[in-house]
Amino acid sequence: MPITPPPDHPAPDRPSGRTARTARTARTARGRWVAALNGFLPAISAALALGLIVGLLMVSASPGHENGTLASAADAAPAASAGGGAALPGKGKKVTLDFEEGDMYIKPNKVTVPAGADVTVNVVNKGSQAHTLSLLGKTSNQLQPGKSETQHWGVLTQSTQAWCVIPGHKEAGMLVEVTVTGGESASTAAAGGTDAAATGAGATGDSANAKIDPAAKPAAGWKPHDPTAPANDGKDVHEVTFTVTEQETEVAPGVKQTRWTYNGTAPGPTLRGNVGDTFRIKLVNKGSMGHSVDFHASKVAPNVQMRTIKPGETLVYEFKAQFAGIFTYHCGSDPMIYHMGNGMHGAVIIDPPKLDKVDKELVLVQSELYLGPQGKPGDMKKMLAGEYDAVVFNGYHNQYVHAPIKVKPGDRVRVWVDDGGPNENIAFHVVGTIFDTVWKDGAYRVRKDNADKGGAQVLDLQPTQGGFVEFTLPDAGTYPFLGHKMQNMAAGGVGVFQVG
């Protein structure tokens, strides 16, 4: 519809000539404005209509619009979090929590406090080794056995966790769930809080863990672990110092882990003697946590000589060898699987009487690798699940493939085998020969030149069992040795004898 300007109001008096011209000019300008406006009106009307339609569509698509009706701005606003606008129920209150720690437990392991409360914690350690109780895994002092302490956690406004930060202890069960009621909602906590599970000591994810490249080769200058068995020195007293360290070590080409070691190697040094000999081991703990040693070749009180010692302490472990064989030793501190799985094990050889002479004598210790992140300790969750990354001889993936063990044609070879575990067994086999002598668990199973003409193809061992085999390799060539459990061989449990 055209826009009509308002009618001119008649002047009370007849205008003069100048006034009349001014009035005519004004009427002419007003007429031009009206004409122009009438010309643009269809376009303006269309634009206004389009804008109204778009606006309605946007409003109807918004979260505040339901059933085709427009919602108010207040209705469309998201609901406030449960604790966002309300007074915190624990504000101004003081709460005291009492916890008891033992070896791989915390009691209680679940507590509830009102949001806003000021929390103080009393902790007593009734275990046999040091522990911590750390809110969100933040570092705290180690609490020694029999000691207690008071911690001030301050005001809590959202649910959280506390745990023992000593490696492996959280995964073994030393974790407290702290539920805060009436505080921040779960969505608010997730947006601004800390992911406790991700920050815990030892917590790992598969994407963070190191990976082994089976095709990779060691860098220049790499040296394999010498598999040569130590000689029997004939002494009847053996005094040895075992120094515990936690150090970064390469376990496969380009892959490093923090290994927990006796004298800097994993496995530790091989000891040797005869039945009746005395072994006196001085254990020095230069690590960051409690460690111990358990010699399977000994008969001693575990709570005395196998006890855990804290960092900086020393213990003397003495025993008399009463039985022949190859025996495992390992750290017995909890969680034992974590200490063993990180490298704290080795072997002691107690020679059987009248042991035959051979041309070459070797020691092979089988164990598994459960990789954590590069440069860190292994993944305890994998250890508990038995999900290894590699099976290795003497601590390094495929090392005797990279550096075959050299043997002369016709040499008589004895291989002492120890299954250090912590989980996998072994059926030790050498391709291309037959064992004419087998010793296992304190007795010969097969003897050379026996009347039955018997021989053996494998030496089968469970974790921490040991034995030895003897054989010859008469012809020049390459002779693989392996654990005949095929999945273990494929994971690195293989090596090569190079003859000639």
Short mmCIF file of C-alpha atoms in Angstrom, two decimals:
data_model
loop_
_atom_site.label_atom_id
_atom_site.label_comp_id
_atom_site.label_asym_id
_atom_site.label_seq_id
_atom_site.Cartn_x
_atom_site.Cartn_y
_atom_site.Cartn_z
CA MET A 1 0.00 0.00 0.00
CA PRO A 2 1.45 3.43 -0.98
CA ILE A 3 2.47 5.76 1.80
CA THR A 4 0.57 9.08 1.70
CA PRO A 5 2.13 12.10 3.31
CA PRO A 6 0.02 13.98 5.84
CA PRO A 7 -2.00 16.87 4.30
CA ASP A 8 -0.54 20.35 4.47
CA HIS A 9 -1.99 22.39 7.25
CA PRO A 10 -3.36 25.66 5.81
CA ALA A 11 -1.55 28.70 7.02
CA PRO A 12 -3.66 31.10 9.02
CA ASP A 13 -2.55 33.93 6.78
CA ARG A 14 -1.80 34.07 3.08
CA PRO A 15 1.87 33.51 2.69
CA SER A 16 4.15 36.04 1.11
CA GLY A 17 5.84 35.22 -2.22
CA ARG A 18 9.06 34.00 -0.55
CA THR A 19 7.12 31.92 1.92
CA ALA A 20 5.01 30.40 -0.84
CA ARG A 21 8.10 29.39 -2.83
CA THR A 22 9.60 27.78 0.27
CA ALA A 23 6.41 25.84 0.89
CA ARG A 24 6.26 24.65 -2.72
CA THR A 25 9.89 23.53 -2.53
CA ALA A 26 9.17 21.57 0.66
CA ARG A 27 6.13 19.92 -0.90
CA THR A 28 8.17 18.99 -3.98
CA ALA A 29 10.98 17.41 -1.88
CA ARG A 30 8.45 15.55 0.24
CA GLY A 31 6.81 14.20 -2.87
CA ARG A 32 10.13 12.95 -4.25
CA TRP A 33 10.91 11.19 -0.89
CA VAL A 34 7.50 9.52 -0.91
CA ALA A 35 7.93 8.39 -4.51
CA ALA A 36 11.36 6.95 -3.78
CA LEU A 37 10.10 5.18 -0.69
CA ASN A 38 7.17 3.73 -2.59
CA GLY A 39 9.65 2.42 -5.17
CA PHE A 40 11.80 0.61 -2.57
CA LEU A 41 8.88 -0.66 -0.51
CA PRO A 42 8.51 -4.08 -2.20
CA ALA A 43 12.21 -4.88 -1.64
CA ILE A 44 12.13 -3.69 1.98
CA SER A 45 8.99 -5.70 2.69
CA ALA A 46 10.57 -8.84 1.20
CA ALA A 47 13.72 -8.38 3.29
CA LEU A 48 11.73 -7.89 6.48
CA ALA A 49 9.66 -10.98 5.76
CA LEU A 50 12.76 -13.10 5.04
CA GLY A 51 14.43 -11.90 8.25
CA LEU A 52 11.34 -12.77 10.26
CA ILE A 53 11.20 -16.28 8.77
CA VAL A 54 14.92 -16.94 9.45
CA GLY A 55 14.57 -15.65 12.99
CA LEU A 56 11.62 -17.93 13.65
CA LEU A 57 13.52 -20.92 12.26
CA MET A 58 16.55 -20.18 14.46
CA VAL A 59 14.43 -19.82 17.56
CA SER A 60 12.49 -23.00 16.84
CA ALA A 61 15.78 -24.91 16.45
CA SER A 62 17.22 -23.62 19.73
CA PRO A 63 17.31 -25.79 22.91
CA GLY A 64 14.70 -23.57 24.54
CA HIS A 65 12.04 -24.18 21.91
CA GLU A 66 9.64 -27.06 22.34
CA ASN A 67 6.57 -28.19 20.38
CA GLY A 68 6.81 -25.29 17.97
CA THR A 69 6.45 -22.58 20.64
CA LEU A 70 8.97 -19.92 21.52
CA ALA A 71 10.71 -20.23 24.87
CA SER A 72 11.88 -17.33 26.94
CA ALA A 73 15.61 -16.64 27.38
CA ALA A 74 15.40 -17.97 30.92
CA ASP A 75 13.80 -21.20 29.70
CA ALA A 76 16.46 -21.64 27.01
CA ALA A 77 19.42 -21.22 29.39
CA PRO A 78 21.12 -24.49 30.47
CA ALA A 79 20.42 -25.70 33.98
CA ALA A 80 22.98 -24.67 36.57
CA SER A 81 25.22 -27.38 38.07
CA ALA A 82 24.07 -28.98 41.26
CA GLY A 83 26.53 -27.07 43.40
CA GLY A 84 27.03 -24.03 41.21
CA GLY A 85 24.57 -21.69 42.82
CA ALA A 86 23.79 -23.43 46.09
CA ALA A 87 25.64 -23.05 49.36
CA LEU A 88 28.14 -25.86 49.95
CA PRO A 89 26.73 -28.18 52.65
CA GLY A 90 30.08 -28.61 54.39
CA LYS A 91 31.14 -24.97 54.36
CA GLY A 92 32.66 -24.02 57.69
CA LYS A 93 32.78 -27.63 58.91
CA LYS A 94 35.92 -29.55 59.85
CA VAL A 95 36.13 -33.27 59.02
CA THR A 96 38.79 -35.73 60.25
CA LEU A 97 39.39 -39.03 58.43
CA ASP A 98 41.40 -41.96 59.83
CA PHE A 99 43.19 -44.40 57.51
CA GLU A 100 45.18 -47.57 58.12
CA GLU A 101 47.76 -48.61 55.53
CA GLY A 102 49.17 -52.11 55.23
CA ASP A 103 50.98 -54.03 52.54
CA MET A 104 48.85 -53.41 49.43
CA TYR A 105 45.72 -52.13 51.19
CA ILE A 106 44.23 -48.96 52.67
CA LYS A 107 41.30 -49.09 55.11
CA PRO A 108 38.77 -47.68 54.54
CA ASN A 109 39.11 -47.53 50.77
CA LYS A 110 35.94 -45.42 50.31
CA VAL A 111 34.95 -42.29 52.25
CA THR A 112 32.30 -39.59 51.87
CA VAL A 113 32.58 -35.92 52.92
CA PRO A 114 30.27 -32.91 52.37
CA ALA A 115 31.40 -30.36 49.79
CA GLY A 116 33.17 -27.38 51.29
CA ALA A 117 34.39 -29.22 54.39
CA ASP A 118 37.95 -28.66 55.59
CA VAL A 119 39.49 -32.16 55.67
CA THR A 120 42.29 -33.43 57.92
CA VAL A 121 43.63 -36.98 57.59
CA ASN A 122 45.34 -39.26 60.12
CA VAL A 123 47.33 -42.15 58.61
CA VAL A 124 49.04 -45.08 60.32
CA ASN A 125 51.26 -47.59 58.49
CA LYS A 126 50.76 -51.11 59.86
CA GLY A 127 52.55 -52.78 56.95
CA SER A 128 56.08 -54.14 56.67
CA GLN A 129 57.32 -51.55 54.18
CA ALA A 130 57.06 -47.83 53.51
CA HIS A 131 53.89 -46.36 51.98
CA THR A 132 52.35 -42.98 51.20
CA LEU A 133 48.82 -41.59 51.10
CA SER A 134 48.79 -38.84 48.52
CA LEU A 135 45.79 -36.80 47.40
CA LEU A 136 45.61 -37.03 43.59
CA GLY A 137 49.01 -38.69 43.59
CA LYS A 138 50.87 -35.57 44.66
CA THR A 139 54.24 -36.46 46.14
CA SER A 140 54.33 -36.98 49.88
CA ASN A 141 56.87 -38.36 52.32
CA GLN A 142 57.19 -42.11 52.68
CA LEU A 143 55.62 -43.32 55.91
CA GLN A 144 57.78 -46.03 57.45
CA PRO A 145 56.33 -49.18 59.10
CA GLY A 146 54.78 -48.46 62.50
CA LYS A 147 54.75 -44.70 61.95
CA SER A 148 51.79 -42.33 61.68
CA GLU A 149 51.23 -38.82 60.38
CA THR A 150 48.58 -36.13 59.99
CA GLN A 151 47.86 -34.48 56.64
CA HIS A 152 45.75 -31.42 55.86
CA TRP A 153 43.86 -31.92 52.60
CA GLY A 154 42.05 -28.60 52.87
CA VAL A 155 38.61 -27.78 51.45
CA LEU A 156 37.21 -30.35 49.01
CA THR A 157 34.50 -29.37 46.52
CA GLN A 158 34.48 -32.36 44.16
CA SER A 159 35.04 -36.11 44.32
CA THR A 160 38.65 -37.23 44.04
CA GLN A 161 41.11 -40.03 44.85
CA ALA A 162 44.14 -40.63 47.04
CA TRP A 163 46.70 -43.43 46.72
CA CYS A 164 50.16 -44.72 47.54
CA VAL A 165 52.58 -43.28 44.99
CA ILE A 166 55.27 -45.96 45.41
CA PRO A 167 55.37 -47.70 42.00
CA GLY A 168 52.98 -50.63 41.74
CA HIS A 169 51.22 -50.03 45.06
CA LYS A 170 48.24 -48.18 43.61
CA GLU A 171 47.69 -50.89 41.00
CA ALA A 172 47.92 -53.53 43.74
CA GLY A 173 45.00 -51.96 45.61
CA MET A 174 46.30 -48.99 47.62
CA LEU A 175 43.66 -46.52 46.39
CA VAL A 176 40.96 -44.52 48.22
CA GLU A 177 37.82 -43.19 46.53
CA VAL A 178 36.80 -39.86 48.10
CA THR A 179 33.16 -39.00 47.32
CA VAL A 180 32.22 -35.35 47.88
CA THR A 181 28.47 -34.78 48.19
CA GLY A 182 26.68 -31.56 47.25
CA GLY A 183 29.65 -30.19 45.33
CA GLU A 184 30.48 -29.67 41.68
CA SER A 185 28.58 -31.78 39.18
CA ALA A 186 30.35 -34.54 37.30
CA SER A 187 30.37 -32.44 34.10
CA THR A 188 31.91 -29.47 35.89
CA ALA A 189 34.54 -31.65 37.53
CA ALA A 190 35.37 -33.27 34.21
CA ALA A 191 35.79 -29.89 32.56
CA GLY A 192 37.90 -28.25 35.24
CA GLY A 193 39.11 -31.02 37.52
CA THR A 194 42.01 -33.45 37.36
CA ASP A 195 41.72 -36.92 35.89
CA ALA A 196 42.98 -38.89 38.86
CA ALA A 197 43.22 -42.16 36.99
CA ALA A 198 45.48 -40.60 34.41
CA THR A 199 47.80 -38.92 36.89
CA GLY A 200 48.37 -41.85 39.23
CA ALA A 201 51.85 -43.28 39.66
CA GLY A 202 52.28 -46.21 37.34
CA ALA A 203 49.02 -45.57 35.48
CA THR A 204 49.59 -46.10 31.80
CA GLY A 205 47.64 -46.43 28.60
CA ASP A 206 48.55 -48.58 25.61
CA SER A 207 49.13 -45.49 23.48
CA ALA A 208 51.71 -44.21 25.97
CA ASN A 209 53.70 -47.43 26.25
CA ALA A 210 56.90 -48.08 24.34
CA LYS A 211 56.75 -50.44 21.36
CA ILE A 212 59.31 -52.93 20.05
CA ASP A 213 60.17 -52.94 16.36
CA PRO A 214 61.15 -56.57 15.59
CA ALA A 215 63.06 -55.43 12.50
CA ALA A 216 65.17 -52.84 14.34
CA LYS A 217 68.86 -53.46 14.94
CA PRO A 218 70.99 -52.34 17.90
CA ALA A 219 72.96 -49.13 17.51
CA ALA A 220 76.69 -49.13 16.85
CA GLY A 221 78.64 -49.93 20.01
CA TRP A 222 75.92 -52.11 21.54
CA LYS A 223 77.24 -55.14 23.43
CA PRO A 224 75.20 -58.23 24.30
CA HIS A 225 74.96 -59.69 27.79
CA ASP A 226 77.80 -62.23 28.08
CA PRO A 227 76.09 -65.63 28.53
CA THR A 228 79.26 -67.39 29.75
CA ALA A 229 78.70 -69.16 33.06
CA PRO A 230 80.97 -68.01 35.92
CA ALA A 231 83.68 -70.47 36.89
CA ASN A 232 83.46 -72.39 40.15
CA ASP A 233 86.31 -70.80 42.12
CA GLY A 234 86.50 -73.65 44.65
CA LYS A 235 86.10 -71.38 47.68
CA ASP A 236 83.83 -72.49 50.49
CA VAL A 237 82.77 -68.95 51.49
CA HIS A 238 81.39 -66.52 48.92
CA GLU A 239 81.04 -62.89 49.98
CA VAL A 240 79.17 -60.73 47.50
CA THR A 241 77.67 -57.24 47.57
CA PHE A 242 74.37 -56.69 45.79
CA THR A 243 73.69 -52.99 45.23
CA VAL A 244 70.10 -52.19 44.29
CA THR A 245 69.62 -49.43 41.74
CA GLU A 246 66.75 -48.23 39.57
CA GLN A 247 68.21 -47.19 36.23
CA GLU A 248 67.30 -46.65 32.61
CA THR A 249 68.37 -49.61 30.47
CA GLU A 250 67.88 -50.55 26.82
CA VAL A 251 65.80 -53.73 26.50
CA ALA A 252 65.38 -53.74 22.70
CA PRO A 253 66.81 -51.59 19.90
CA GLY A 254 65.74 -48.02 20.69
CA VAL A 255 63.52 -49.08 23.61
CA LYS A 256 64.52 -48.07 27.14
CA GLN A 257 62.87 -48.87 30.45
CA THR A 258 63.69 -48.09 34.07
CA ARG A 259 64.89 -51.47 35.31
CA TRP A 260 65.21 -52.34 38.98
CA THR A 261 68.52 -54.14 39.29
CA TYR A 262 71.03 -55.97 41.41
CA ASN A 263 74.47 -54.56 40.51
CA GLY A 264 73.13 -52.70 37.49
CA THR A 265 71.96 -55.63 35.36
CA ALA A 266 68.64 -57.38 34.75
CA PRO A 267 68.89 -60.29 35.27
CA GLY A 268 71.35 -59.87 38.12
CA PRO A 269 74.77 -61.54 38.42
CA THR A 270 74.98 -65.34 38.46
CA LEU A 271 76.56 -66.79 41.61
CA ARG A 272 78.21 -70.22 41.80
CA GLY A 273 79.47 -72.66 44.41
CA ASN A 274 79.23 -76.19 45.79
CA VAL A 275 76.99 -78.02 48.23
CA GLY A 276 78.14 -77.03 51.73
CA ASP A 277 79.44 -73.59 50.72
CA THR A 278 78.44 -70.47 52.64
CA PHE A 279 77.07 -67.47 50.76
CA ARG A 280 77.16 -64.10 52.50
CA ILE A 281 75.39 -61.40 50.50
CA LYS A 282 75.47 -57.78 51.57
CA LEU A 283 72.35 -56.09 50.18
CA VAL A 284 72.66 -52.31 49.81
CA ASN A 285 69.51 -50.41 48.82
CA LYS A 286 70.37 -47.37 46.71
CA GLY A 287 66.90 -47.28 45.17
CA SER A 288 63.99 -44.94 45.84
CA MET A 289 61.75 -47.52 47.56
CA GLY A 290 61.94 -50.65 49.68
CA HIS A 291 63.61 -53.73 48.18
CA SER A 292 64.74 -57.17 49.34
CA VAL A 293 66.18 -60.45 48.07
CA ASP A 294 64.93 -64.04 48.34
CA PHE A 295 67.39 -66.84 47.48
CA HIS A 296 65.57 -70.04 46.55
CA ALA A 297 68.83 -71.88 47.28
CA SER A 298 68.54 -71.03 51.00
CA LYS A 299 66.69 -72.30 54.05
CA VAL A 300 66.28 -69.22 56.28
CA ALA A 301 63.54 -67.31 58.11
CA PRO A 302 61.90 -65.08 55.47
CA ASN A 303 60.90 -62.37 57.94
CA VAL A 304 64.55 -61.94 58.96
CA GLN A 305 66.85 -62.30 55.96
CA MET A 306 64.31 -61.69 53.21
CA ARG A 307 62.79 -58.62 54.84
CA THR A 308 62.34 -55.40 52.91
CA ILE A 309 64.88 -52.68 53.63
CA LYS A 310 64.23 -49.02 52.95
CA PRO A 311 66.42 -46.74 50.79
CA GLY A 312 69.87 -46.26 52.30
CA GLU A 313 69.71 -49.38 54.46
CA THR A 314 71.93 -52.47 54.35
CA LEU A 315 71.18 -56.11 55.16
CA VAL A 316 73.43 -59.18 55.34
CA TYR A 317 71.83 -62.36 53.98
CA GLU A 318 73.76 -65.54 54.84
CA PHE A 319 72.95 -69.14 54.00
CA LYS A 320 74.64 -72.50 53.49
CA ALA A 321 73.97 -74.28 50.20
CA GLN A 322 72.49 -77.69 51.02
CA PHE A 323 71.20 -78.81 47.63
CA ALA A 324 72.54 -78.88 44.07
CA GLY A 325 70.88 -77.22 41.10
CA ILE A 326 70.31 -73.82 39.54
CA PHE A 327 68.09 -71.70 41.78
CA THR A 328 66.33 -68.40 41.23
CA TYR A 329 66.79 -65.39 43.47
CA HIS A 330 64.49 -62.37 43.28
CA CYS A 331 63.12 -59.37 45.14
CA GLY A 332 60.32 -60.43 47.48
CA SER A 333 58.94 -56.98 48.31
CA ASP A 334 55.28 -56.33 47.53
CA PRO A 335 53.99 -56.24 44.92
CA MET A 336 56.41 -59.04 44.13
CA ILE A 337 55.29 -59.39 40.51
CA TYR A 338 56.17 -55.75 39.88
CA HIS A 339 59.67 -56.04 41.32
CA MET A 340 60.38 -59.26 39.43
CA GLY A 341 58.75 -57.96 36.26
CA ASN A 342 61.02 -54.91 36.35
CA GLY A 343 64.15 -57.07 36.39
CA MET A 344 64.90 -58.01 40.00
CA HIS A 345 65.86 -61.67 39.60
CA GLY A 346 68.87 -63.83 38.81
CA ALA A 347 70.36 -67.31 39.33
CA VAL A 348 72.62 -69.23 41.73
CA ILE A 349 74.34 -72.38 40.48
CA ILE A 350 75.19 -75.05 43.06
CA ASP A 351 77.18 -77.69 41.22
CA PRO A 352 76.13 -81.33 41.55
CA PRO A 353 78.98 -83.50 42.87
CA LYS A 354 81.39 -84.78 40.22
CA LEU A 355 79.98 -82.52 37.52
CA ASP A 356 81.46 -83.50 34.15
CA LYS A 357 83.79 -81.12 32.36
CA VAL A 358 82.57 -79.49 29.15
CA ASP A 359 84.12 -77.28 26.48
CA LYS A 360 81.64 -74.41 26.78
CA GLU A 361 79.27 -73.51 29.60
CA LEU A 362 76.48 -70.93 29.33
CA VAL A 363 73.66 -69.43 31.42
CA LEU A 364 70.36 -68.38 29.83
CA VAL A 365 67.69 -66.73 31.97
CA GLN A 366 64.29 -66.41 30.33
CA SER A 367 61.93 -63.64 31.40
CA GLU A 368 59.23 -61.37 29.99
CA LEU A 369 59.06 -57.65 29.24
CA TYR A 370 55.90 -55.70 30.05
CA LEU A 371 56.68 -52.31 28.57
CA GLY A 372 55.65 -49.05 30.17
CA PRO A 373 56.29 -45.62 28.62
CA GLN A 374 59.74 -44.99 27.19
CA GLY A 375 62.26 -44.67 30.02
CA LYS A 376 59.76 -45.65 32.73
CA PRO A 377 59.18 -48.88 34.70
CA GLY A 378 57.09 -51.67 33.21
CA ASP A 379 53.30 -51.77 33.14
CA MET A 380 51.98 -53.67 36.16
CA LYS A 381 48.51 -54.04 34.66
CA LYS A 382 50.06 -56.03 31.82
CA MET A 383 52.02 -58.13 34.31
CA LEU A 384 48.89 -59.01 36.25
CA ALA A 385 47.09 -59.89 33.01
CA GLY A 386 50.06 -61.84 31.60
CA GLU A 387 50.06 -59.63 28.50
CA TYR A 388 53.78 -59.44 27.76
CA ASP A 389 55.41 -57.40 24.99
CA ALA A 390 58.40 -59.72 24.65
CA VAL A 391 59.99 -62.92 25.93
CA VAL A 392 63.75 -62.56 26.22
CA PHE A 393 66.93 -64.39 27.11
CA ASN A 394 69.18 -62.49 29.52
CA GLY A 395 67.09 -59.33 29.43
CA TYR A 396 67.26 -58.11 25.81
CA HIS A 397 64.95 -58.75 22.88
CA ASN A 398 66.50 -61.05 20.24
CA GLN A 399 70.00 -60.28 21.48
CA TYR A 400 71.52 -63.65 20.48
CA VAL A 401 69.98 -63.26 17.04
CA HIS A 402 71.78 -59.92 16.72
CA ALA A 403 74.93 -61.43 18.30
CA PRO A 404 74.96 -65.24 17.85
CA ILE A 405 76.80 -67.32 20.46
CA LYS A 406 79.92 -68.82 18.90
CA VAL A 407 80.69 -72.50 19.38
CA LYS A 408 83.43 -74.66 17.87
CA PRO A 409 82.38 -77.73 15.86
CA GLY A 410 82.26 -80.80 18.08
CA ASP A 411 82.50 -78.86 21.35
CA ARG A 412 80.53 -80.28 24.24
CA VAL A 413 78.18 -77.56 25.48
CA ARG A 414 76.33 -77.22 28.79
CA VAL A 415 73.52 -74.66 29.05
CA TRP A 416 72.12 -73.78 32.46
CA VAL A 417 68.55 -72.52 32.03
CA ASP A 418 66.61 -70.53 34.63
CA ASP A 419 63.02 -69.42 34.11
CA GLY A 420 62.92 -66.05 35.85
CA GLY A 421 59.28 -65.42 34.91
CA PRO A 422 57.40 -63.84 36.40
CA ASN A 423 54.66 -65.62 34.43
CA GLU A 424 55.74 -67.69 31.43
CA ASN A 425 57.08 -71.25 31.26
CA ILE A 426 59.67 -72.57 28.81
CA ALA A 427 60.32 -75.71 26.77
CA PHE A 428 63.99 -75.08 25.96
CA HIS A 429 65.02 -76.62 22.65
CA VAL A 430 68.04 -76.44 20.31
CA VAL A 431 67.20 -77.01 16.66
CA GLY A 432 69.50 -79.56 15.02
CA THR A 433 70.63 -81.58 18.04
CA ILE A 434 69.43 -83.84 20.87
CA PHE A 435 70.19 -83.43 24.56
CA ASP A 436 72.13 -86.44 25.84
CA THR A 437 72.18 -85.10 29.42
CA VAL A 438 69.34 -83.36 31.29
CA TRP A 439 69.30 -82.17 34.91
CA LYS A 440 66.14 -80.72 36.41
CA ASP A 441 65.08 -79.93 39.97
CA GLY A 442 67.93 -81.70 41.73
CA ALA A 443 68.32 -84.84 39.65
CA TYR A 444 69.50 -86.16 36.31
CA ARG A 445 66.61 -87.02 34.02
CA VAL A 446 68.87 -88.26 31.21
CA ARG A 447 72.55 -89.28 31.44
CA LYS A 448 75.07 -89.47 28.63
CA ASP A 449 75.65 -93.02 27.37
CA ASN A 450 72.70 -94.38 29.35
CA ALA A 451 71.78 -98.02 28.89
CA ASP A 452 68.44 -97.15 27.31
CA LYS A 453 70.08 -94.96 24.65
CA GLY A 454 67.63 -92.23 25.66
CA GLY A 455 67.82 -88.56 24.70
CA ALA A 456 65.68 -85.48 25.21
CA GLN A 457 64.38 -82.78 22.90
CA VAL A 458 63.35 -80.12 25.46
CA LEU A 459 63.97 -79.01 29.03
CA ASP A 460 60.58 -77.97 30.40
CA LEU A 461 60.49 -75.43 33.25
CA GLN A 462 57.88 -73.41 35.11
CA PRO A 463 58.65 -69.92 36.49
CA THR A 464 61.66 -70.02 38.89
CA GLN A 465 62.50 -73.62 37.98
CA GLY A 466 65.95 -74.39 36.62
CA GLY A 467 68.12 -77.10 35.13
CA PHE A 468 70.80 -77.77 32.55
CA VAL A 469 71.25 -79.67 29.30
CA GLU A 470 74.35 -80.97 27.52
CA PHE A 471 74.83 -81.58 23.80
CA THR A 472 77.22 -81.32 20.86
CA LEU A 473 76.93 -79.45 17.57
CA PRO A 474 79.19 -81.44 15.23
CA ASP A 475 78.76 -79.58 11.94
CA ALA A 476 79.41 -75.97 10.97
CA GLY A 477 76.25 -73.91 10.61
CA THR A 478 73.63 -71.94 12.53
CA TYR A 479 71.58 -73.70 15.21
CA PRO A 480 68.62 -71.75 16.65
CA PHE A 481 67.72 -72.21 20.32
CA LEU A 482 64.32 -71.23 21.61
CA GLY A 483 61.41 -71.77 23.92
CA HIS A 484 59.25 -74.18 21.94
CA LYS A 485 56.09 -72.41 23.03
CA MET A 486 55.67 -70.77 19.65
CA GLN A 487 54.06 -67.52 20.75
CA ASN A 488 57.00 -66.94 23.09
CA MET A 489 59.51 -67.64 20.35
CA ALA A 490 57.71 -65.18 18.08
CA ALA A 491 57.90 -62.58 20.87
CA GLY A 492 61.70 -62.74 21.07
CA GLY A 493 62.42 -65.97 22.96
CA VAL A 494 64.98 -67.16 20.42
CA GLY A 495 68.72 -67.06 19.76
CA VAL A 496 71.37 -68.66 17.56
CA PHE A 497 74.47 -70.80 18.07
CA GLN A 498 76.99 -70.03 15.34
CA VAL A 499 79.18 -73.09 14.78
CA GLY A 500 82.41 -72.82 12.79
#
